mmCIF file of C-alpha atoms and ligand atoms in Angstrom:
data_model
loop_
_atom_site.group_PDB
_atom_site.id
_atom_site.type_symbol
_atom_site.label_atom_id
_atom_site.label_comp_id
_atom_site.label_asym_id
_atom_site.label_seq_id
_atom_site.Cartn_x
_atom_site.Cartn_y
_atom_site.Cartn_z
ATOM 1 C CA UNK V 1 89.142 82.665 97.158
ATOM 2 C CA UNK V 2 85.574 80.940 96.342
ATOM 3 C CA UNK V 3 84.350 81.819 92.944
ATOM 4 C CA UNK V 4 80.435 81.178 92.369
ATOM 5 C CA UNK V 5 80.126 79.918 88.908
ATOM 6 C CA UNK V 6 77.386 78.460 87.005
ATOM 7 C CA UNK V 7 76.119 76.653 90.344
ATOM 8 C CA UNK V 8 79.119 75.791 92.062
ATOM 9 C CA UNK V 9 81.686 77.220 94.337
ATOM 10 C CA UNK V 10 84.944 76.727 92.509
ATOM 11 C CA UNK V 11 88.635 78.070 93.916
ATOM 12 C CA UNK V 12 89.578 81.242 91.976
ATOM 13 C CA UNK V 13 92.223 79.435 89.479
ATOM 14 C CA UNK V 14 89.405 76.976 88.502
ATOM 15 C CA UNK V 15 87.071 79.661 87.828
ATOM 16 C CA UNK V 16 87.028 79.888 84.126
ATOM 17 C CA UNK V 17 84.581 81.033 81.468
ATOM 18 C CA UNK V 18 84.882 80.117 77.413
ATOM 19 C CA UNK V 19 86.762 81.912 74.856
ATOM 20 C CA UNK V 20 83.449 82.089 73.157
ATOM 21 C CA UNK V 21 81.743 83.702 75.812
ATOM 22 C CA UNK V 22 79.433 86.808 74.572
ATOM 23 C CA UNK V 23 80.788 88.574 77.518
ATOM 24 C CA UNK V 24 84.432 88.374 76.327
ATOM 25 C CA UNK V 25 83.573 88.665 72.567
ATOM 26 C CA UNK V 26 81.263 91.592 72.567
ATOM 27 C CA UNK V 27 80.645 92.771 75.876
ATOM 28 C CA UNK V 28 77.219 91.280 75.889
ATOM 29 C CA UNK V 29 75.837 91.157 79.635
ATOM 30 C CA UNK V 30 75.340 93.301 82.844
ATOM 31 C CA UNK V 31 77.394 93.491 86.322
ATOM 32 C CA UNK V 32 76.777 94.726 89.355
ATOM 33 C CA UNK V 33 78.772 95.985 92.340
ATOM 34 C CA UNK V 34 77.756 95.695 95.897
ATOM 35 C CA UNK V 35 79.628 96.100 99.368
ATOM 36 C CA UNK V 36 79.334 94.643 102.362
ATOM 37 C CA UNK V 37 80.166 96.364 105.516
ATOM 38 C CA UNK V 38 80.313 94.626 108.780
ATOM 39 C CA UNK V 39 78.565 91.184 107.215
ATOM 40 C CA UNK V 40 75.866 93.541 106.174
ATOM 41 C CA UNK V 41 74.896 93.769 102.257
ATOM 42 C CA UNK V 42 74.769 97.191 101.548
ATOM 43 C CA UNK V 43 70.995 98.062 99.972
ATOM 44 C CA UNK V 44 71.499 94.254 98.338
ATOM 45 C CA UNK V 45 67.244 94.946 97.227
ATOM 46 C CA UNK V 46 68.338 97.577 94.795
ATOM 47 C CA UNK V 47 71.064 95.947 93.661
ATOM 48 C CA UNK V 48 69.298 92.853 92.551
ATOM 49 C CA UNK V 49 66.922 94.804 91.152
ATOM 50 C CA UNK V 50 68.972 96.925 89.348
ATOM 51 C CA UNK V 51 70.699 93.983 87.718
ATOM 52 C CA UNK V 52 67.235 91.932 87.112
ATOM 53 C CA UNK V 53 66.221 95.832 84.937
ATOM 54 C CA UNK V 54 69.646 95.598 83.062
ATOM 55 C CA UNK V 55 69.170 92.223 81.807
ATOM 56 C CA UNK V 56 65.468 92.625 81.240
ATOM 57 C CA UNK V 57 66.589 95.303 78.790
ATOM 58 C CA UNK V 58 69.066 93.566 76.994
ATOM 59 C CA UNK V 59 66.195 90.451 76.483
ATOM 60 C CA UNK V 60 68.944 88.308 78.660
ATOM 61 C CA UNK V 61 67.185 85.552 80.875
ATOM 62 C CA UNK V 62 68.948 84.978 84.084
ATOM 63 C CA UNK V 63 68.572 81.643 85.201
ATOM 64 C CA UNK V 64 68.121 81.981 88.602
ATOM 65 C CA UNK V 65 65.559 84.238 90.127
ATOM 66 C CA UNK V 66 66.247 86.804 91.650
ATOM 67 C CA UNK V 67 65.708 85.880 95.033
ATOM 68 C CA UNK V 68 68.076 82.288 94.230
ATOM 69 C CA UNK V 69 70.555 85.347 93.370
ATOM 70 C CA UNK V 70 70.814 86.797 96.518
ATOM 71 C CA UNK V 71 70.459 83.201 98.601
ATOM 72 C CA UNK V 72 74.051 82.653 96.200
ATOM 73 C CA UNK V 73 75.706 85.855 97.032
ATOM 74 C CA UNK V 74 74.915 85.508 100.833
ATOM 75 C CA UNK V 75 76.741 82.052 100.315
ATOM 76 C CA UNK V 76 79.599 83.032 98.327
ATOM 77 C CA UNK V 77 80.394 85.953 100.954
ATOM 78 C CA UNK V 78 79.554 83.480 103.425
ATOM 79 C CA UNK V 79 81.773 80.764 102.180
ATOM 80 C CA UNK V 80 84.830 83.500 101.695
ATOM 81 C CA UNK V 81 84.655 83.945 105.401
ATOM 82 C CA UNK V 82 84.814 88.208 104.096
ATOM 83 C CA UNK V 83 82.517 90.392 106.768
ATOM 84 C CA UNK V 84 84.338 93.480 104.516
ATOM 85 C CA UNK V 85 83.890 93.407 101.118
ATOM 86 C CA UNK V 86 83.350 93.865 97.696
ATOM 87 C CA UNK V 87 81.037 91.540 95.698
ATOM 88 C CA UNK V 88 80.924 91.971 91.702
ATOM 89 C CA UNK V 89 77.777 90.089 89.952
ATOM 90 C CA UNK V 90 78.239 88.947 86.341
ATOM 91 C CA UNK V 91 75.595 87.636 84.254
ATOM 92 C CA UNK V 92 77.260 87.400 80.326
ATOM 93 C CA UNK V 93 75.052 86.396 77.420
ATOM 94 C CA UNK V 94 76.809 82.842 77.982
ATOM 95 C CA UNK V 95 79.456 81.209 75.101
ATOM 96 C CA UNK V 96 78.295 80.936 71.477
ATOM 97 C CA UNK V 97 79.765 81.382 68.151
ATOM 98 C CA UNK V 98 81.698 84.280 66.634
ATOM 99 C CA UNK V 99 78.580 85.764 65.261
ATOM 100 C CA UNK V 100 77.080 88.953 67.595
ATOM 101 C CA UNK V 101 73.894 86.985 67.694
ATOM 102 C CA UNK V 102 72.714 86.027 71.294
ATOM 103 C CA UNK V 103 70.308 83.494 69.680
ATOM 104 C CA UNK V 104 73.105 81.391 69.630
ATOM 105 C CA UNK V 105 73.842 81.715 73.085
ATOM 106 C CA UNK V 106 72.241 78.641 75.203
ATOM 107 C CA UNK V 107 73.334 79.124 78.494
ATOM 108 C CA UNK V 108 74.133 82.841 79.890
ATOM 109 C CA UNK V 109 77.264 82.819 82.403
ATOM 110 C CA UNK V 110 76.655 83.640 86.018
ATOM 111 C CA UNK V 111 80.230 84.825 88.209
ATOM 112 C CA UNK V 112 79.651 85.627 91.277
ATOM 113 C CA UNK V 113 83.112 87.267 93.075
ATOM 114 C CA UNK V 114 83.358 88.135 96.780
ATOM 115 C CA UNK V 115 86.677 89.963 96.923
ATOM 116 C CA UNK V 116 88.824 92.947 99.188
ATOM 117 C CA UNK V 117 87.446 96.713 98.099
ATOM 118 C CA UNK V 118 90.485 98.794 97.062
ATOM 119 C CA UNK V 119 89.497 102.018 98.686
ATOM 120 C CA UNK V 120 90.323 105.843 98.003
ATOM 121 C CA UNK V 121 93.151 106.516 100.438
ATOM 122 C CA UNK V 122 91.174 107.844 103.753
ATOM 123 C CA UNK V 123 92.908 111.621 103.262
ATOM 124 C CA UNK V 124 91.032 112.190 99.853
ATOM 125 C CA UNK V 125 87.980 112.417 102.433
ATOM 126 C CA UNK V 126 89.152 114.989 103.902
ATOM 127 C CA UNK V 127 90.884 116.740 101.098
ATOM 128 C CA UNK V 128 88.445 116.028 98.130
ATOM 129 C CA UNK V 129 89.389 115.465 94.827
ATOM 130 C CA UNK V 130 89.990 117.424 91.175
ATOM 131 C CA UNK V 131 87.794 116.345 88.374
ATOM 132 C CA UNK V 132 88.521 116.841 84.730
ATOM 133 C CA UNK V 133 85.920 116.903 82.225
ATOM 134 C CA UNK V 134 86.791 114.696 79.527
ATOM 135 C CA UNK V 135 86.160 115.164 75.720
ATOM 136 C CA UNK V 136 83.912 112.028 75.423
ATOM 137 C CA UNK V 137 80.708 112.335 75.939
ATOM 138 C CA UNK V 138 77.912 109.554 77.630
ATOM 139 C CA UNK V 139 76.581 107.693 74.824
ATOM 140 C CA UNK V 140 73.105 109.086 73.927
ATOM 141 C CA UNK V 141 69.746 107.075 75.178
ATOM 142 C CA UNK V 142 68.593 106.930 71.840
ATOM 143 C CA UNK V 143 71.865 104.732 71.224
ATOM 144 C CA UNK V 144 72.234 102.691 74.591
ATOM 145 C CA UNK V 145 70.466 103.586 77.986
ATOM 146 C CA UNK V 146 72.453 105.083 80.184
ATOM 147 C CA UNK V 147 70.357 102.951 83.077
ATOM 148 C CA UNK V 148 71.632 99.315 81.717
ATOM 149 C CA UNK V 149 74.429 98.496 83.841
ATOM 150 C CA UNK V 150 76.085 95.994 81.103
ATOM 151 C CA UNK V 151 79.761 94.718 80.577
ATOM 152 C CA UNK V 152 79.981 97.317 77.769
ATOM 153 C CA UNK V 153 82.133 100.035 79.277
ATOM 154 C CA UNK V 154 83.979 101.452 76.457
ATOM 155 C CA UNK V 155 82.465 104.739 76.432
ATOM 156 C CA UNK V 156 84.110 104.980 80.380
ATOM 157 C CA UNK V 157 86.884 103.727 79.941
ATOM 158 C CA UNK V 158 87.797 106.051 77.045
ATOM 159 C CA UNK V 159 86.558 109.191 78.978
ATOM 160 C CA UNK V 160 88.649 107.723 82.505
ATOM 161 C CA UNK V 161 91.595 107.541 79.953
ATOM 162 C CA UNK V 162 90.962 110.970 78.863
ATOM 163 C CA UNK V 163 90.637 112.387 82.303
ATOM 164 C CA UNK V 164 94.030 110.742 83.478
ATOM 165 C CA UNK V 165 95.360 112.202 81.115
ATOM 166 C CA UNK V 166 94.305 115.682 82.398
ATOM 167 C CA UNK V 167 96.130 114.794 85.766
ATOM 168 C CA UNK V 168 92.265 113.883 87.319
ATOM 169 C CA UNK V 169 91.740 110.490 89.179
ATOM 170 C CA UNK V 170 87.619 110.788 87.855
ATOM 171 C CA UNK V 171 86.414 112.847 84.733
ATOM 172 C CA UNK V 172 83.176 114.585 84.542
ATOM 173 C CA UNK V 173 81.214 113.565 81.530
ATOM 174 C CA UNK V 174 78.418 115.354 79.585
ATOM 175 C CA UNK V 175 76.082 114.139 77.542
ATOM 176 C CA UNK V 176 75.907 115.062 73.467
ATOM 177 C CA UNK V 177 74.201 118.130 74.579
ATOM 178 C CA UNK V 178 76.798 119.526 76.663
ATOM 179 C CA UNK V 179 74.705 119.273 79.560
ATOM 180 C CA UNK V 180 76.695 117.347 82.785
ATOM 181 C CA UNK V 181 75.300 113.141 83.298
ATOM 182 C CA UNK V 182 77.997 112.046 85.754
ATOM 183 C CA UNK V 183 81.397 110.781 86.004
ATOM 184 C CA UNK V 184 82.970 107.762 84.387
ATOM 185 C CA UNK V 185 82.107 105.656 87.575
ATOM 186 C CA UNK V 186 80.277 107.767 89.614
ATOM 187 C CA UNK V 187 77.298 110.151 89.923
ATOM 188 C CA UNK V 188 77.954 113.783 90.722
ATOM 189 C CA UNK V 189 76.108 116.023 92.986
ATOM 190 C CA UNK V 190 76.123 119.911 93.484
ATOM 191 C CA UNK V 191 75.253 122.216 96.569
ATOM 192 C CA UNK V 192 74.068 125.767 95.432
ATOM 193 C CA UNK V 193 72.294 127.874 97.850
ATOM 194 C CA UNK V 194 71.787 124.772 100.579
ATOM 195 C CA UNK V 195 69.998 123.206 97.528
ATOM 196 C CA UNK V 196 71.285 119.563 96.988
ATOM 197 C CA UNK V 197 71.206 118.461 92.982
ATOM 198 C CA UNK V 198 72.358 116.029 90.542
ATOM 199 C CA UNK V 199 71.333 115.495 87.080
ATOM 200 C CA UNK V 200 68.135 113.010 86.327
ATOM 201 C CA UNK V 201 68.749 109.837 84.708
ATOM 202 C CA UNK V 202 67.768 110.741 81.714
ATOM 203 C CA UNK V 203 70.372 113.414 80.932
ATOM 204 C CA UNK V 204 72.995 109.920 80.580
ATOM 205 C CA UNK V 205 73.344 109.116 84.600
ATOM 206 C CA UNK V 206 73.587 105.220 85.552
ATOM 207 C CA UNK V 207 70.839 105.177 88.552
ATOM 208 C CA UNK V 208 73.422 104.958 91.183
ATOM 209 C CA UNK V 209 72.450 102.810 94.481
ATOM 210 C CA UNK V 210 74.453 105.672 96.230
ATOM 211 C CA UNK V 211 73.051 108.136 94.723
ATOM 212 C CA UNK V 212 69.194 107.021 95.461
ATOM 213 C CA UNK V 213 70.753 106.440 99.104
ATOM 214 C CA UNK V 214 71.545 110.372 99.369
ATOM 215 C CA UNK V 215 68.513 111.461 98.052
ATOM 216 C CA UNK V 216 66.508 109.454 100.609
ATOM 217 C CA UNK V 217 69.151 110.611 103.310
ATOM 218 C CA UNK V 218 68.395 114.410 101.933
ATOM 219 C CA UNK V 219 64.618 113.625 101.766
ATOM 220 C CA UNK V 220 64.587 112.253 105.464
ATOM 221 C CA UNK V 221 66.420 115.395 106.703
ATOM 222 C CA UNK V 222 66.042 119.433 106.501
ATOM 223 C CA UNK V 223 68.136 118.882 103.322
ATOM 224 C CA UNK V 224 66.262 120.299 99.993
ATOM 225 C CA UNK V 225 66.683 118.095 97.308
ATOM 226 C CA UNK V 226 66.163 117.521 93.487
ATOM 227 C CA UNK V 227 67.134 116.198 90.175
ATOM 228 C CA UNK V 228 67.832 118.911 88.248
ATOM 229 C CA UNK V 229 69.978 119.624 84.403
ATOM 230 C CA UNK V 230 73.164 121.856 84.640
ATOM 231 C CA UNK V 231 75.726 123.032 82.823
ATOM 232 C CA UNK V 232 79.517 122.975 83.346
ATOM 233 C CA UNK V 233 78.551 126.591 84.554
ATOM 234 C CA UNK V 234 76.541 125.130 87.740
ATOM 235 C CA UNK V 235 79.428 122.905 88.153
ATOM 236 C CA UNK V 236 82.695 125.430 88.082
ATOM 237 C CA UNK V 237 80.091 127.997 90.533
ATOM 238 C CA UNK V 238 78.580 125.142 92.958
ATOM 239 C CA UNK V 239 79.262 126.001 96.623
ATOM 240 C CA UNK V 240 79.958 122.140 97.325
ATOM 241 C CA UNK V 241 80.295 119.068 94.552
ATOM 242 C CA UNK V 242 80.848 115.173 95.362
ATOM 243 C CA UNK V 243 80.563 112.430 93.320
ATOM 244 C CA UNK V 244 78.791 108.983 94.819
ATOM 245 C CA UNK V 245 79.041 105.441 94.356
ATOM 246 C CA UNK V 246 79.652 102.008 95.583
ATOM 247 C CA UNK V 247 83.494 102.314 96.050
ATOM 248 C CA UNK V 248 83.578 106.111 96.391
ATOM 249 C CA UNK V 249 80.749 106.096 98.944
ATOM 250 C CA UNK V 250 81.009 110.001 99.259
ATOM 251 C CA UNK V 251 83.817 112.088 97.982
ATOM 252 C CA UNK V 252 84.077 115.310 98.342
ATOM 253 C CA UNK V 253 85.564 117.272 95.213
ATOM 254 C CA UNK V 254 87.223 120.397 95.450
ATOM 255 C CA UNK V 255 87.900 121.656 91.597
ATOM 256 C CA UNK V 256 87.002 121.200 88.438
ATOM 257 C CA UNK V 257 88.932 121.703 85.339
ATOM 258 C CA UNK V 258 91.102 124.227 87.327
ATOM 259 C CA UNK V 259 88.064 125.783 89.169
ATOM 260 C CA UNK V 260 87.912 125.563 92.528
ATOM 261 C CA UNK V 261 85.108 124.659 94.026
ATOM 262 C CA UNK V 262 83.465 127.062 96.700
ATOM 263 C CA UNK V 263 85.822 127.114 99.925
ATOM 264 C CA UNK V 264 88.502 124.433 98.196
ATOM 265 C CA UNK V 265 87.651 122.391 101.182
ATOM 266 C CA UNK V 266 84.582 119.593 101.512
ATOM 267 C CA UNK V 267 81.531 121.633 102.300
ATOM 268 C CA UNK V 268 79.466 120.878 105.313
ATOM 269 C CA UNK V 269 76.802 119.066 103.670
ATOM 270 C CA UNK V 270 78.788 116.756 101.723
ATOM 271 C CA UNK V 271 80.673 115.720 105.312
ATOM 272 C CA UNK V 272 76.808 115.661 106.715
ATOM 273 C CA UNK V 273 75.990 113.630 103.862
ATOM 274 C CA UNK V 274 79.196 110.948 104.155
ATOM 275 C CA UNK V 275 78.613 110.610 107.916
ATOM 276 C CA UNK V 276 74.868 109.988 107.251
ATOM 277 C CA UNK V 277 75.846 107.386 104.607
ATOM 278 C CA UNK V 278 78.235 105.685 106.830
ATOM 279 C CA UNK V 279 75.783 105.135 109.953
ATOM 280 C CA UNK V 280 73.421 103.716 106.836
ATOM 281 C CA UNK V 281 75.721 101.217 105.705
ATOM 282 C CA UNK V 282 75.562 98.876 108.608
ATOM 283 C CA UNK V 283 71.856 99.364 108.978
ATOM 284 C CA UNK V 284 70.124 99.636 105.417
ATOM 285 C CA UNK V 285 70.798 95.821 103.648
ATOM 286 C CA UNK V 286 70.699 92.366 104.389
ATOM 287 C CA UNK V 287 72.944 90.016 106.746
ATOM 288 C CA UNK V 288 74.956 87.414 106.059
ATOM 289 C CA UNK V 289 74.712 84.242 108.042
ATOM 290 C CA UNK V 290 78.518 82.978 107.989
ATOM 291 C CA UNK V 291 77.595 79.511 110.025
ATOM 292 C CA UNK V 292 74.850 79.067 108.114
ATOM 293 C CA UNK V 293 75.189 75.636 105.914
ATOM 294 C CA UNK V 294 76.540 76.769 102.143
ATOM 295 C CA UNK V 295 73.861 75.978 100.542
ATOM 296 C CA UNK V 296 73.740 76.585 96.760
ATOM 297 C CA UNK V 297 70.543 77.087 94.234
ATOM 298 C CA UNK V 298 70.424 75.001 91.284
ATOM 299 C CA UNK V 299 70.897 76.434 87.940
ATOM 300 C CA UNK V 300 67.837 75.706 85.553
HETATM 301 N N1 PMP A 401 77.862 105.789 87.233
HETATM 302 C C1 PMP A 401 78.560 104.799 86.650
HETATM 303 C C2 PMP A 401 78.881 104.899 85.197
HETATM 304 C C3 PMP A 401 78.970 103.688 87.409
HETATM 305 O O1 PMP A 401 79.650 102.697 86.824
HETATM 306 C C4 PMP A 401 78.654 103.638 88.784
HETATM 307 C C5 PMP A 401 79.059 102.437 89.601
HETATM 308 N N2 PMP A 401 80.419 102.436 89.933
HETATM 309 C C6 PMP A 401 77.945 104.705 89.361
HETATM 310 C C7 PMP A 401 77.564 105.760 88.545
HETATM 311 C C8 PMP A 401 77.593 104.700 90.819
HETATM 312 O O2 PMP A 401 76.590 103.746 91.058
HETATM 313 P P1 PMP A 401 76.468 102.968 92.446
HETATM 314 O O3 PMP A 401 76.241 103.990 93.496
HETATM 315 O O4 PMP A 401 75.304 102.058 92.247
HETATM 316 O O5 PMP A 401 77.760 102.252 92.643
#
């Protein structure tokens, strides 16, 4: 495997970053995860954009721009040879000292990793899953924005732990209000009525690239649509729920904390909404052009 790091294409056991790394030390930096699907980059726009935001909000330069970004992804895939795939984007505050101050920091760490997707086995599709809500909540805005996709992932992890725990393979998590955000790695979506919703942003949601994806698919369709707060109460009474994102794509979910939700069977317009998604994920993105020469942007 071809790791993309710091400018170069370097086999995976050469692919090292410093012990002194921000990213290691503190969790200092933002990620992103992307898929490509038949040498097509899903919604690769948003992506990059997404992770530009992130590190605009934690004051980290990138040095590359963000179009020198995506000319090094297409090349990584590229030079992996992967038409199916899943590509994880690191940008780390870079190494410094032991203090937490990025100032020292001269040089932020760019990973670029074009890998195999482990995928939900196919029957959870057609089974959904059970969700647990777990007893940590999403860290508040006023603490860390919910929005910055960064390396920091404590607050998940704990709450995935937590939700394992309860026998669930995802956890639903609310925010300090008690009101539902999303899941540790995943949005969440409800059907009530024929009326698709998930919670806004700003209730402590990460602005899925999925999750925009089914809105638009809902907004381009009979499907009525909006971004709505609820309650564990919405949840436990929806007629269909699903969670969304990159690896998850759309998966149905069939209880919650012992609930079960509406027929205990995917509901028609989550399957609507996976098929739609699927035909979309060859289309919506950019190709990859695996003859073109591997040709690599210089790092400022
Ligand atoms: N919420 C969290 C906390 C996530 O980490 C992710 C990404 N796995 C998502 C939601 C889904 O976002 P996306 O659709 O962009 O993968």
């Amino acid at each position: 495997m071809q790791i993309y790091l710091n400018g170069k294409l370097v086999p995976q056991e050469e692919a090292r970053v410093s012990v002194f790394d921000h990213g290691f030390l503190y969790g200092d930096g933002v990620f992103e995860g992307i898929r490509v699907y038949d040498g097509n980059l899903f919604r690769m726009k948003e992506h990059i954009d997404r992770l530009y935001e992130s590190a605009k909000s934690i004051a980290l330069k990138i040095p590359l721009t963000p179009d020198e970004m995506t000319r090094a992804t297409l090349a990584t895939v590229a030079a992996n040879a992967k038409r199916d795939a899943y590509i994880r984007l690191v940008v780390s505050r870079g190494p410094g000292d032991l203090g937490i101050d990025p100032a020292k920091c001269a040089r932020p760490t760019v990973v670029i990793i074009v890998t195999s997707i482990v995928l939900y086995p196919a029957e959870l599709y057609e089974k959904g899953i059970a969700l647990a809500t777990t007893s940590v909540r999403r860290i508040p805005m006023q603490c860390l924005d919910p929005r910055i996709k960064s390396l920091n992932y404590l607050n998940n992890v704990l709450a995935i732990i937590d939700a394992k725990k309860a026998g669930a393979i995802e956890g639903v998590m609310l925010n300090v209000q008690g009101r539902v955000a999303e899941c540790t790695a995943d949005n969440i979506f409800i059907v009530k009525n024929g009326w698709l919703k998930t919670p806004p942003e700003l209730e402590g949601a990460l602005g899925g690239i999925t999750r925009a994806a089914v809105l638009d698919i809902a907004r381009k369709t009979d499907i009525s649509c909006s971004e709505t707060r609820m309650g564990l109460h919405d949840l436990y009474n929806a007629d269909e729920c699903f969670l969304t994102g990159t690896g998850a794509e759309v998966m149905p979910v069939t209880a919650v904390d012992g609930r079960q939700i509406g027929e205990g069977k995917p509901g028609k317009t989550t399957q609507r909404l996976l098929a739609a998604l699927r035909e979309l994920r060859v289309k919506d993105g950019l190709r990859v052009d695996y003859d073109a020469p591997v040709q690599l942007p210089r790092i400022a």
